[in-house]
Every structure is written in structure tokens, then in C-alpha cells.
Amino acid sequence: MPADNEVVAYGPPEWTVTPLIHGRTRDWKDVTVFEANGANYAGPVPGETRESYRVTLALIGCHAPADDFSGAMIEFDQLNSWSDAPSIIINPSSNEPDESQITNRIAASVRLEPLTLAHANINGDSLRLETGVQGSRSSQSIHFDQFSAFAIEMGQPANARTIVDTRVRPLQDLLIFSLGRSVQLTSLMLRPALENGRYCDAYLNAIQPTDDAKPTSRNSPWSYSEPSLLSVRWCPLPIDDLLRQWFELWSDLRETFVLLHAPHYAPFMYTENRFASIFQSAEAFHKRRFDSRELDPATHKKRVQDVIAAIDSSGGSQEISDWARRVLQAANYKPLWLRIDELVKSTGAVGDAILDAAPTFARAAANARTGVAHGGSSSSERPDSVARYWHGVVLSWVLRACLLLQLGVPLAEVVERVLQKAPFQHAVEQIRIAQRE
């Protein structure tokens, strides 16, 4: 405790940011920490402080001189399923080996060298999809796990944030879009831009490591009950072309993907927010790929002039005429329900199945969006919470079908893939029931 005549000063904590820290773990592994920021909290005893810091990025296994990287290895929990990686067993022998030879015999029958399943050039960066094994072997034990990973060689070194935003996020979105389920980033390794730089384990808030090497779903992506639409095995395009075209499409329609996949990145959101996000994704996509104007400019201008002329000839006041002109000149946008209707019909037989089950699907979805966005009293035309949920699910299937078409997949193949999926059939049946009620 301070003496009676000692003055102790209290004040706000001192916020500090340390751009770069080099250190070692207790087991003597090199560690690099970037942007450690926090505050010193003065305690009641002179000279006593408490420190609390957060780290933006940590690397285990190296002392990196700067946030500048020339390569990355990226793993996701669903990547093995999506990549349809070939078996790691090479022509297993039917003969039983001697006990003394079992280790070498098993190890020899395992594919130890990594395989490249796909390769693409993405704006000067080299992207590869690889599969291999990791584990250990000895005379007493053997343990191998298959893994799949995206490997990126950067054309120009980039910082970690850029790599995550422009390379990791599009690849995660590709898996979410393809499989129709949430996908976690389980591992990220970065290689510092050094002459002899080696890969280091990277840790940041977006990474969710798991001890379970198996994907969340134990079903095959092509199980009848799975909502998957695309994988390395089922891809009408060469997989190399798909990767290149995906990055182009993702860059062009980033807002559409961000909104469509938001429920997968934030599964805790309320159903109202989930539906609003999917609907806004549909609006964003329609704005980029369809004409949002109801009439062509010349026809709209002529109609506005005809209405104003009718007001003037009927003796209407100048104030009314000016008001009508101002409102009508800005009113050449298709109503929400019509935009959704266009999206649904653009998917061919997929849209036909939806409209056969729920002829007013587009209006019901638009009414639900109005209720979520603007609130107010309930309307008999708006779907209840359960019906709104299923309208959102069906709308997400419509968007996925539209985006497959954007990737160059023929309409007939898109229709075949969507219509045979049990989750789609179930969702359509639910909106059929909702319209009957």
C-alpha cells in the first residue's frame, strides 16, 4: 500500500501497438507476432500493471521480417470431399506380408508423393489443388491421413490480409457454393517473402483448426440427401477453367456471394436476417445481370409526357403537374416481385417446378422482404415465419442455379442436378403447403 504522504496517479490505460515481435515458444519454436495491440492497466499497488493484448496475426515456425508473403497453403474441412481425391492406396497386394516386412509393405503401397488435381493462373498468381498424405511410420506403428489443400504461389508478395481477402475468401465461397453447406478454414500456412523462406503455421481469427480430419458431413457430396451441386468429379468444365472462371465471377459478383453466403459465415443470425440476406443477394444479382428498368428510356419518357399533358389539359395545377413529373421520371424500375420472377424463370425447368408448386412465389417472397425490411403491422399477404424461411431456401436454390449458368454450365445440366436433389424437392414441397394454407 502507498505511504500516507505518497501520491498515486490514476488515469486512462495507455493503448500501445507493437508492429512486430520475434520470440520463441516454450518448446523453442520460432514465433512472429504482427500488430500486437492492447493496454497497460495500472493496479492499486504502485508499480503493478496488468497487460491485455490481442494479436492480428501470429506465425509459428519462423521469424518473418515483415507482413509480406510469397506463398500460401490453405485447407478447409470439406476440401477432401469436394476434390474427390483419389485413394492413397497404390495397387494393394493380396498376399499377406511377413510380420517383419509389414511396415515396409504398407508404406510402399501408400501414395506418399502429393498429386496436383488442378492448376490455374489467377491474375499472375499460380493456384494448385493438391492432395497427399501426412503422418508417421516406424517399425511399431504407421499412421497416415489424406489431406487436400490449395497451394498459391504469389506473382508478387502480398500481406496476409490481402491473401485472405482475395484468395482464401473466394476459395471458401467456392466450396460453400458448391456443397451448399458451411465450410471452415482449418489451416493456413504462409511463406515469408525471403530467399529461403519456408511455410509457417499462421493463426488469425478466421481459422478454426480441428483435430478431426474428417469433414463435418460424413455423406458423399453426391448423396441424394446432400445439397451439393459442383465438385471436381462433377464439373462440366475442365476444373482448371472452373477455378479461373470462378475468381472472375466472384470478383464481378462479390456482393451477391457475400449476401448469399452470410448465413453460412454467421449461422447464429435470426431467420429474418437470413431471409433478408438471401433476398438482397437476389436483388444484387438481378441488378448486375438483368435490366432493372421496366420500360426502355424512350418509351418511359413518352409515357411521362403523356401523363403530364393529360394533367395539364384537365386543368390541374402547376404544383400537381410538377410533382407528377418528378415522381414519374424516377419510377422506371421493375417492382421487386417482377425481378424475382425473372430470376426464377431464367432457370428453366427449375423455375417451372417452383411456380407449379407456388404460382405466386415471387410476390410472396417480395412481400416477405417488405415485412422484414420495413416492419409494421402484419399483412395477410405476407408469409408467416415458417413460410418465409422456406421461401428463402428456395430462393437460394434459384440463385445457385443462376450462378452455375454464369459459370458456363449448360442449362440442361443445371436443371438435372438441381431437380434430383432431395433438399430442393423438400423445400419446394414446403412452399406448396404454405400457399395452400
Short mmCIF file of C-alpha atoms in Angstrom, two decimals:
data_model
loop_
_atom_site.label_atom_id
_atom_site.label_comp_id
_atom_site.label_asym_id
_atom_site.label_seq_id
_atom_site.Cartn_x
_atom_site.Cartn_y
_atom_site.Cartn_z
CA MET A 1 0.00 0.00 0.00
CA PRO A 2 1.23 3.56 -0.70
CA ALA A 3 2.53 5.59 2.23
CA ASP A 4 0.34 8.32 3.71
CA ASN A 5 2.32 11.08 2.02
CA GLU A 6 2.72 9.26 -1.34
CA VAL A 7 0.67 10.43 -4.33
CA VAL A 8 -0.67 7.73 -6.63
CA ALA A 9 -1.88 8.85 -10.04
CA TYR A 10 -4.71 7.04 -11.79
CA GLY A 11 -5.72 7.64 -15.40
CA PRO A 12 -6.87 6.01 -18.59
CA PRO A 13 -4.93 2.95 -19.76
CA GLU A 14 -2.12 3.51 -22.21
CA TRP A 15 -3.00 1.89 -25.54
CA THR A 16 0.00 0.54 -27.40
CA VAL A 17 0.57 -1.18 -30.73
CA THR A 18 3.71 -3.21 -31.40
CA PRO A 19 4.00 -3.86 -35.16
CA LEU A 20 6.40 -6.82 -34.97
CA ILE A 21 7.58 -9.19 -32.24
CA HIS A 22 10.00 -12.09 -32.57
CA GLY A 23 10.10 -14.74 -29.88
CA ARG A 24 10.06 -18.45 -29.08
CA THR A 25 7.56 -20.86 -27.60
CA ARG A 26 8.32 -22.97 -24.55
CA ASP A 27 9.30 -25.82 -26.85
CA TRP A 28 11.72 -23.49 -28.69
CA LYS A 29 9.78 -22.89 -31.87
CA ASP A 30 10.31 -19.52 -33.53
CA VAL A 31 7.31 -17.20 -33.32
CA THR A 32 6.46 -13.98 -35.17
CA VAL A 33 3.62 -11.78 -33.93
CA PHE A 34 2.18 -8.93 -36.01
CA GLU A 35 0.20 -5.96 -34.71
CA ALA A 36 0.04 -6.85 -31.02
CA ASN A 37 -2.23 -4.18 -29.59
CA GLY A 38 -3.54 -3.65 -26.10
CA ALA A 39 -3.33 -1.56 -22.96
CA ASN A 40 -1.49 -1.33 -19.65
CA TYR A 41 -3.87 -1.14 -16.71
CA ALA A 42 -2.39 0.38 -13.55
CA GLY A 43 -3.16 -1.62 -10.44
CA PRO A 44 -3.84 -0.34 -6.93
CA VAL A 45 -0.28 -1.17 -5.85
CA PRO A 46 2.47 1.18 -7.13
CA GLY A 47 4.50 -0.44 -9.87
CA GLU A 48 1.86 -3.10 -10.53
CA THR A 49 0.31 -3.20 -14.00
CA ARG A 50 -1.86 -5.62 -15.88
CA GLU A 51 -1.47 -6.04 -19.62
CA SER A 52 -4.01 -7.35 -22.10
CA TYR A 53 -3.09 -7.70 -25.78
CA ARG A 54 -4.68 -9.01 -28.95
CA VAL A 55 -2.68 -10.30 -31.89
CA THR A 56 -3.70 -9.66 -35.50
CA LEU A 57 -1.52 -12.45 -36.95
CA ALA A 58 0.87 -14.99 -35.46
CA LEU A 59 3.32 -17.27 -37.29
CA ILE A 60 4.74 -20.40 -35.71
CA GLY A 61 7.98 -21.76 -37.14
CA CYS A 62 9.84 -18.70 -38.37
CA HIS A 63 10.99 -15.16 -37.68
CA ALA A 64 9.41 -13.21 -40.54
CA PRO A 65 10.87 -9.73 -41.12
CA ALA A 66 7.62 -8.22 -42.40
CA ASP A 67 3.96 -8.90 -43.21
CA ASP A 68 4.94 -9.91 -46.75
CA PHE A 69 4.39 -13.41 -48.15
CA SER A 70 5.18 -15.18 -51.40
CA GLY A 71 3.06 -18.31 -50.93
CA ALA A 72 0.19 -19.87 -49.02
CA MET A 73 -1.21 -23.35 -48.27
CA ILE A 74 -4.92 -23.39 -47.47
CA GLU A 75 -7.02 -26.23 -46.03
CA PHE A 76 -10.78 -26.44 -45.47
CA ASP A 77 -12.77 -29.06 -43.59
CA GLN A 78 -14.80 -30.04 -46.68
CA LEU A 79 -11.98 -29.94 -49.24
CA ASN A 80 -11.31 -33.70 -49.32
CA SER A 81 -14.97 -34.35 -50.20
CA TRP A 82 -15.12 -31.60 -52.81
CA SER A 83 -11.86 -32.55 -54.51
CA ASP A 84 -12.80 -36.24 -54.82
CA ALA A 85 -9.16 -37.05 -54.09
CA PRO A 86 -8.04 -40.46 -55.36
CA SER A 87 -7.26 -43.23 -52.92
CA ILE A 88 -3.87 -43.10 -51.24
CA ILE A 89 -3.52 -46.89 -51.68
CA ILE A 90 -1.49 -47.98 -54.71
CA ASN A 91 -2.33 -51.45 -56.01
CA PRO A 92 -2.52 -53.23 -52.66
CA SER A 93 -1.10 -56.77 -52.73
CA SER A 94 -3.38 -59.67 -51.99
CA ASN A 95 -0.53 -61.64 -50.41
CA GLU A 96 -0.13 -61.47 -46.66
CA PRO A 97 3.31 -60.00 -45.83
CA ASP A 98 5.59 -61.42 -43.19
CA GLU A 99 5.34 -59.69 -39.85
CA SER A 100 8.88 -58.35 -40.19
CA GLN A 101 8.03 -56.78 -43.54
CA ILE A 102 4.58 -55.38 -42.78
CA THR A 103 5.75 -51.80 -42.16
CA ASN A 104 7.68 -51.50 -45.41
CA ARG A 105 4.98 -53.33 -47.35
CA ILE A 106 2.21 -50.99 -46.15
CA ALA A 107 4.32 -47.87 -46.57
CA ALA A 108 5.21 -48.90 -50.11
CA SER A 109 1.54 -49.28 -51.03
CA VAL A 110 0.67 -45.75 -49.86
CA ARG A 111 0.91 -42.83 -52.25
CA LEU A 112 3.31 -40.57 -50.37
CA GLU A 113 4.04 -38.02 -53.08
CA PRO A 114 1.48 -35.20 -53.46
CA LEU A 115 -0.69 -35.09 -56.57
CA THR A 116 -1.81 -31.95 -58.37
CA LEU A 117 -5.52 -32.23 -59.19
CA ALA A 118 -5.95 -28.80 -60.76
CA HIS A 119 -3.92 -25.76 -61.72
CA ALA A 120 -4.89 -22.23 -62.76
CA ASN A 121 -3.31 -18.83 -63.22
CA ILE A 122 -5.22 -16.20 -61.23
CA ASN A 123 -4.10 -12.69 -62.16
CA GLY A 124 -0.44 -13.66 -62.13
CA ASP A 125 -0.71 -15.99 -59.12
CA SER A 126 -0.30 -19.75 -59.56
CA LEU A 127 -3.10 -21.73 -57.87
CA ARG A 128 -2.92 -25.51 -57.41
CA LEU A 129 -5.27 -28.01 -55.84
CA GLU A 130 -3.14 -30.73 -54.28
CA THR A 131 -3.73 -33.93 -52.36
CA GLY A 132 -1.33 -36.05 -50.36
CA VAL A 133 -0.78 -37.78 -47.05
CA GLN A 134 0.64 -36.69 -43.74
CA GLY A 135 1.54 -38.82 -40.76
CA SER A 136 4.32 -41.01 -39.43
CA ARG A 137 5.70 -44.52 -39.70
CA SER A 138 8.05 -46.72 -37.73
CA SER A 139 8.64 -50.41 -37.14
CA GLN A 140 5.99 -50.29 -34.41
CA SER A 141 3.30 -48.06 -35.91
CA ILE A 142 2.01 -46.43 -39.06
CA HIS A 143 -0.42 -43.55 -39.26
CA PHE A 144 -1.36 -41.66 -42.44
CA ASP A 145 -4.15 -39.15 -43.09
CA GLN A 146 -5.12 -37.93 -46.51
CA PHE A 147 -5.32 -34.18 -46.97
CA SER A 148 -6.25 -31.79 -49.75
CA ALA A 149 -5.09 -28.20 -49.92
CA PHE A 150 -4.94 -25.20 -52.20
CA ALA A 151 -1.38 -24.02 -52.81
CA ILE A 152 -0.77 -20.48 -54.05
CA GLU A 153 2.45 -19.05 -55.44
CA MET A 154 2.07 -15.28 -55.41
CA GLY A 155 3.18 -13.44 -58.55
CA GLN A 156 4.02 -10.51 -56.27
CA PRO A 157 4.43 -10.79 -52.50
CA ALA A 158 1.35 -9.68 -50.56
CA ASN A 159 0.41 -9.16 -46.93
CA ALA A 160 -1.71 -11.65 -45.03
CA ARG A 161 -4.89 -9.56 -45.17
CA THR A 162 -4.70 -9.33 -48.96
CA ILE A 163 -4.15 -13.08 -49.29
CA VAL A 164 -7.14 -13.83 -47.04
CA ASP A 165 -9.44 -11.32 -48.77
CA THR A 166 -8.54 -12.08 -52.39
CA ARG A 167 -7.55 -15.74 -52.34
CA VAL A 168 -8.77 -17.54 -49.21
CA ARG A 169 -12.26 -15.99 -49.16
CA PRO A 170 -13.07 -16.76 -52.84
CA LEU A 171 -11.96 -20.37 -52.38
CA GLN A 172 -14.07 -20.75 -49.24
CA ASP A 173 -17.02 -19.27 -51.11
CA LEU A 174 -16.43 -21.76 -53.94
CA LEU A 175 -16.77 -24.68 -51.52
CA ILE A 176 -19.84 -23.19 -49.79
CA PHE A 177 -21.49 -22.54 -53.16
CA SER A 178 -20.61 -26.00 -54.50
CA LEU A 179 -21.59 -28.02 -51.44
CA GLY A 180 -24.48 -25.89 -50.16
CA ARG A 181 -23.23 -26.06 -46.59
CA SER A 182 -20.97 -24.18 -44.19
CA VAL A 183 -17.23 -24.66 -44.70
CA GLN A 184 -14.49 -23.85 -42.18
CA LEU A 185 -10.96 -22.68 -42.85
CA THR A 186 -9.00 -25.19 -40.78
CA SER A 187 -5.39 -24.37 -41.64
CA LEU A 188 -3.42 -21.58 -43.27
CA MET A 189 0.32 -21.68 -43.86
CA LEU A 190 2.21 -18.66 -45.13
CA ARG A 191 5.69 -18.43 -46.62
CA PRO A 192 7.61 -15.21 -45.89
CA ALA A 193 8.99 -13.44 -48.94
CA LEU A 194 12.57 -14.49 -48.27
CA GLU A 195 15.14 -16.16 -50.46
CA ASN A 196 14.93 -19.38 -48.43
CA GLY A 197 11.57 -18.78 -46.79
CA ARG A 198 9.65 -21.83 -45.61
CA TYR A 199 5.99 -22.32 -44.77
CA CYS A 200 4.90 -21.38 -41.25
CA ASP A 201 1.62 -22.08 -39.47
CA ALA A 202 -0.47 -18.90 -39.45
CA TYR A 203 -3.07 -18.08 -36.82
CA LEU A 204 -5.77 -15.45 -37.07
CA ASN A 205 -9.42 -15.06 -36.10
CA ALA A 206 -10.81 -16.67 -39.27
CA ILE A 207 -9.04 -20.01 -38.79
CA GLN A 208 -10.94 -22.78 -36.99
CA PRO A 209 -8.50 -25.67 -36.55
CA THR A 210 -9.93 -29.08 -35.74
CA ASP A 211 -8.44 -32.36 -34.53
CA ASP A 212 -10.99 -34.26 -36.61
CA ALA A 213 -9.53 -34.78 -40.07
CA LYS A 214 -12.90 -35.90 -41.38
CA PRO A 215 -15.37 -33.40 -42.86
CA THR A 216 -18.41 -32.24 -40.93
CA SER A 217 -20.67 -34.33 -43.16
CA ARG A 218 -19.76 -37.99 -43.48
CA ASN A 219 -22.01 -38.39 -46.52
CA SER A 220 -20.66 -38.25 -50.04
CA PRO A 221 -21.30 -34.87 -51.68
CA TRP A 222 -23.33 -36.79 -54.24
CA SER A 223 -25.61 -38.41 -51.74
CA TYR A 224 -29.28 -37.88 -52.58
CA SER A 225 -29.74 -36.01 -49.31
CA GLU A 226 -26.85 -33.58 -49.81
CA PRO A 227 -27.40 -30.09 -51.35
CA SER A 228 -24.15 -30.18 -53.36
CA LEU A 229 -24.12 -29.03 -56.99
CA LEU A 230 -20.48 -28.95 -58.04
CA SER A 231 -17.21 -30.77 -57.35
CA VAL A 232 -14.04 -31.81 -59.10
CA ARG A 233 -15.77 -35.05 -60.15
CA TRP A 234 -18.98 -33.40 -61.31
CA CYS A 235 -17.87 -30.41 -63.31
CA PRO A 236 -18.95 -29.95 -66.94
CA LEU A 237 -15.95 -27.63 -67.38
CA PRO A 238 -12.30 -28.59 -67.06
CA ILE A 239 -11.50 -27.99 -63.41
CA ASP A 240 -8.60 -25.69 -64.35
CA ASP A 241 -11.01 -23.49 -66.30
CA LEU A 242 -13.54 -23.59 -63.48
CA LEU A 243 -11.04 -22.18 -60.96
CA ARG A 244 -10.07 -19.35 -63.29
CA GLN A 245 -13.68 -18.51 -64.19
CA TRP A 246 -14.73 -18.71 -60.54
CA PHE A 247 -12.32 -15.98 -59.50
CA GLU A 248 -13.52 -13.78 -62.37
CA LEU A 249 -17.17 -14.35 -61.45
CA TRP A 250 -16.53 -13.87 -57.72
CA SER A 251 -14.77 -10.57 -58.37
CA ASP A 252 -17.63 -9.35 -60.58
CA LEU A 253 -20.44 -10.55 -58.28
CA ARG A 254 -18.77 -10.24 -54.88
CA GLU A 255 -21.80 -8.53 -53.28
CA THR A 256 -24.04 -11.35 -54.47
CA PHE A 257 -21.82 -14.01 -52.90
CA VAL A 258 -21.26 -12.08 -49.67
CA LEU A 259 -25.01 -11.77 -49.08
CA LEU A 260 -25.88 -15.28 -50.28
CA HIS A 261 -23.28 -16.93 -48.04
CA ALA A 262 -23.70 -14.70 -44.99
CA PRO A 263 -25.91 -17.31 -43.22
CA HIS A 264 -23.07 -19.84 -43.57
CA TYR A 265 -20.47 -17.49 -42.11
CA ALA A 266 -22.86 -16.36 -39.36
CA PRO A 267 -25.16 -19.34 -38.66
CA PHE A 268 -26.34 -17.72 -35.43
CA MET A 269 -28.29 -15.00 -37.27
CA TYR A 270 -32.09 -14.80 -36.85
CA THR A 271 -34.32 -16.21 -39.58
CA GLU A 272 -35.46 -12.70 -40.54
CA ASN A 273 -31.85 -11.65 -41.17
CA ARG A 274 -31.16 -14.90 -43.02
CA PHE A 275 -34.06 -14.31 -45.39
CA ALA A 276 -33.18 -10.62 -45.86
CA SER A 277 -29.59 -11.52 -46.74
CA ILE A 278 -30.65 -14.08 -49.38
CA PHE A 279 -33.22 -11.69 -50.87
CA GLN A 280 -30.70 -8.85 -51.04
CA SER A 281 -28.33 -11.24 -52.79
CA ALA A 282 -31.04 -11.85 -55.41
CA GLU A 283 -31.51 -8.10 -55.81
CA ALA A 284 -27.76 -7.58 -56.24
CA PHE A 285 -27.53 -10.36 -58.83
CA HIS A 286 -30.53 -9.06 -60.81
CA LYS A 287 -29.04 -5.58 -60.87
CA ARG A 288 -25.79 -6.92 -62.36
CA ARG A 289 -27.23 -9.35 -64.90
CA PHE A 290 -30.76 -8.14 -65.79
CA ASP A 291 -32.31 -4.88 -66.92
CA SER A 292 -33.93 -3.34 -63.86
CA ARG A 293 -35.86 -0.79 -65.95
CA GLU A 294 -39.49 -1.61 -66.62
CA LEU A 295 -39.55 0.33 -69.92
CA ASP A 296 -36.86 1.41 -72.32
CA PRO A 297 -35.89 5.09 -71.78
CA ALA A 298 -37.68 6.40 -74.88
CA THR A 299 -40.98 4.67 -74.06
CA HIS A 300 -40.82 5.76 -70.44
CA LYS A 301 -40.14 9.36 -71.41
CA LYS A 302 -43.10 9.32 -73.81
CA ARG A 303 -45.46 7.96 -71.14
CA VAL A 304 -44.37 10.59 -68.64
CA GLN A 305 -45.03 13.31 -71.21
CA ASP A 306 -48.48 11.85 -71.98
CA VAL A 307 -49.43 11.79 -68.29
CA ILE A 308 -48.25 15.37 -67.72
CA ALA A 309 -50.09 16.53 -70.83
CA ALA A 310 -53.28 14.87 -69.56
CA ILE A 311 -52.93 16.64 -66.20
CA ASP A 312 -52.37 20.00 -67.88
CA SER A 313 -55.28 19.57 -70.28
CA SER A 314 -57.62 18.64 -67.41
CA GLY A 315 -56.91 21.90 -65.67
CA GLY A 316 -54.63 20.53 -62.99
CA SER A 317 -52.44 22.96 -61.09
CA GLN A 318 -48.79 23.53 -61.92
CA GLU A 319 -47.86 22.18 -58.49
CA ILE A 320 -49.57 18.84 -59.23
CA SER A 321 -48.01 18.72 -62.70
CA ASP A 322 -44.50 19.34 -61.33
CA TRP A 323 -44.99 16.75 -58.59
CA ALA A 324 -46.21 14.10 -61.06
CA ARG A 325 -43.31 14.77 -63.40
CA ARG A 326 -40.75 14.44 -60.59
CA VAL A 327 -42.25 11.19 -59.31
CA LEU A 328 -42.81 9.54 -62.68
CA GLN A 329 -39.39 10.38 -64.09
CA ALA A 330 -37.79 8.39 -61.25
CA ALA A 331 -40.27 5.50 -61.39
CA ASN A 332 -38.95 3.31 -64.17
CA TYR A 333 -37.77 0.38 -62.05
CA LYS A 334 -39.32 -3.07 -62.05
CA PRO A 335 -41.14 -3.98 -58.82
CA LEU A 336 -39.36 -6.43 -56.55
CA TRP A 337 -41.71 -9.31 -57.31
CA LEU A 338 -41.07 -8.96 -61.05
CA ARG A 339 -37.30 -9.09 -60.55
CA ILE A 340 -37.62 -12.29 -58.53
CA ASP A 341 -39.99 -13.70 -61.14
CA GLU A 342 -37.39 -13.08 -63.85
CA LEU A 343 -34.72 -14.86 -61.85
CA VAL A 344 -36.96 -17.87 -61.25
CA LYS A 345 -37.99 -18.17 -64.89
CA SER A 346 -34.37 -17.85 -66.09
CA THR A 347 -33.63 -21.27 -64.54
CA GLY A 348 -35.88 -23.15 -66.95
CA ALA A 349 -37.44 -26.32 -65.56
CA VAL A 350 -36.16 -25.46 -62.07
CA GLY A 351 -38.30 -22.33 -62.14
CA ASP A 352 -41.20 -24.28 -63.63
CA ALA A 353 -41.14 -26.69 -60.67
CA ILE A 354 -41.17 -23.77 -58.23
CA LEU A 355 -44.01 -21.91 -59.95
CA ASP A 356 -46.01 -25.11 -60.33
CA ALA A 357 -45.85 -25.58 -56.56
CA ALA A 358 -46.33 -21.89 -55.71
CA PRO A 359 -47.61 -19.76 -58.61
CA THR A 360 -47.27 -16.57 -56.55
CA PHE A 361 -43.80 -17.41 -55.23
CA ALA A 362 -42.24 -14.15 -56.44
CA ARG A 363 -44.94 -11.94 -54.90
CA ALA A 364 -44.86 -13.88 -51.63
CA ALA A 365 -41.06 -13.53 -51.42
CA ALA A 366 -41.26 -9.80 -52.18
CA ASN A 367 -43.98 -9.34 -49.55
CA ALA A 368 -41.83 -11.18 -47.02
CA ARG A 369 -38.90 -8.93 -47.84
CA THR A 370 -41.08 -5.84 -47.32
CA GLY A 371 -42.14 -7.10 -43.91
CA VAL A 372 -38.56 -7.81 -42.84
CA ALA A 373 -37.11 -4.57 -44.20
CA HIS A 374 -39.83 -2.15 -43.12
CA GLY A 375 -41.64 -3.89 -40.25
CA GLY A 376 -45.01 -2.53 -39.29
CA SER A 377 -48.22 -4.46 -38.84
CA SER A 378 -48.52 -7.93 -40.28
CA SER A 379 -50.24 -8.39 -43.61
CA SER A 380 -52.34 -11.34 -44.74
CA GLU A 381 -50.31 -11.35 -47.96
CA ARG A 382 -47.00 -11.84 -46.15
CA PRO A 383 -45.78 -15.38 -45.40
CA ASP A 384 -45.51 -16.34 -41.74
CA SER A 385 -42.09 -17.05 -40.24
CA VAL A 386 -42.07 -20.70 -41.32
CA ALA A 387 -43.17 -19.96 -44.88
CA ARG A 388 -40.68 -17.08 -45.08
CA TYR A 389 -37.87 -19.46 -44.13
CA TRP A 390 -38.76 -21.91 -46.91
CA HIS A 391 -39.17 -19.12 -49.46
CA GLY A 392 -35.63 -18.08 -48.57
CA VAL A 393 -34.33 -21.63 -49.02
CA VAL A 394 -35.95 -21.95 -52.43
CA LEU A 395 -34.64 -18.54 -53.47
CA SER A 396 -31.11 -19.64 -52.53
CA TRP A 397 -31.52 -22.65 -54.86
CA VAL A 398 -32.62 -20.28 -57.63
CA LEU A 399 -29.52 -18.15 -57.11
CA ARG A 400 -27.21 -21.16 -57.10
CA ALA A 401 -28.74 -22.34 -60.37
CA CYS A 402 -28.33 -18.84 -61.87
CA LEU A 403 -24.69 -18.72 -60.80
CA LEU A 404 -23.98 -22.14 -62.29
CA LEU A 405 -25.28 -20.78 -65.57
CA GLN A 406 -22.96 -17.81 -65.17
CA LEU A 407 -20.04 -20.24 -64.87
CA GLY A 408 -20.94 -21.65 -68.25
CA VAL A 409 -22.70 -24.84 -67.15
CA PRO A 410 -25.38 -25.72 -69.74
CA LEU A 411 -28.97 -25.17 -68.61
CA ALA A 412 -29.93 -28.82 -69.14
CA GLU A 413 -27.20 -29.98 -66.74
CA VAL A 414 -28.11 -27.35 -64.16
CA VAL A 415 -31.74 -28.44 -64.28
CA GLU A 416 -30.85 -32.12 -63.96
CA ARG A 417 -28.56 -31.51 -61.00
CA VAL A 418 -31.00 -29.28 -59.05
CA LEU A 419 -34.21 -31.22 -59.66
CA GLN A 420 -32.78 -34.52 -58.42
CA LYS A 421 -31.69 -33.09 -55.07
CA ALA A 422 -33.85 -34.09 -52.09
CA PRO A 423 -33.27 -30.80 -50.20
CA PHE A 424 -34.59 -28.84 -53.18
CA GLN A 425 -37.61 -31.12 -53.58
CA HIS A 426 -38.40 -30.83 -49.88
CA ALA A 427 -38.15 -27.02 -49.91
CA VAL A 428 -40.45 -26.79 -52.92
CA GLU A 429 -42.98 -29.02 -51.19
CA GLN A 430 -42.90 -26.73 -48.17
CA ILE A 431 -43.79 -23.64 -50.21
CA ARG A 432 -46.56 -25.66 -51.88
CA ILE A 433 -48.00 -26.37 -48.44
CA ALA A 434 -47.58 -22.72 -47.40
CA GLN A 435 -49.57 -21.47 -50.40
CA ARG A 436 -52.38 -23.91 -49.69
CA GLU A 437 -52.67 -22.59 -46.18
#
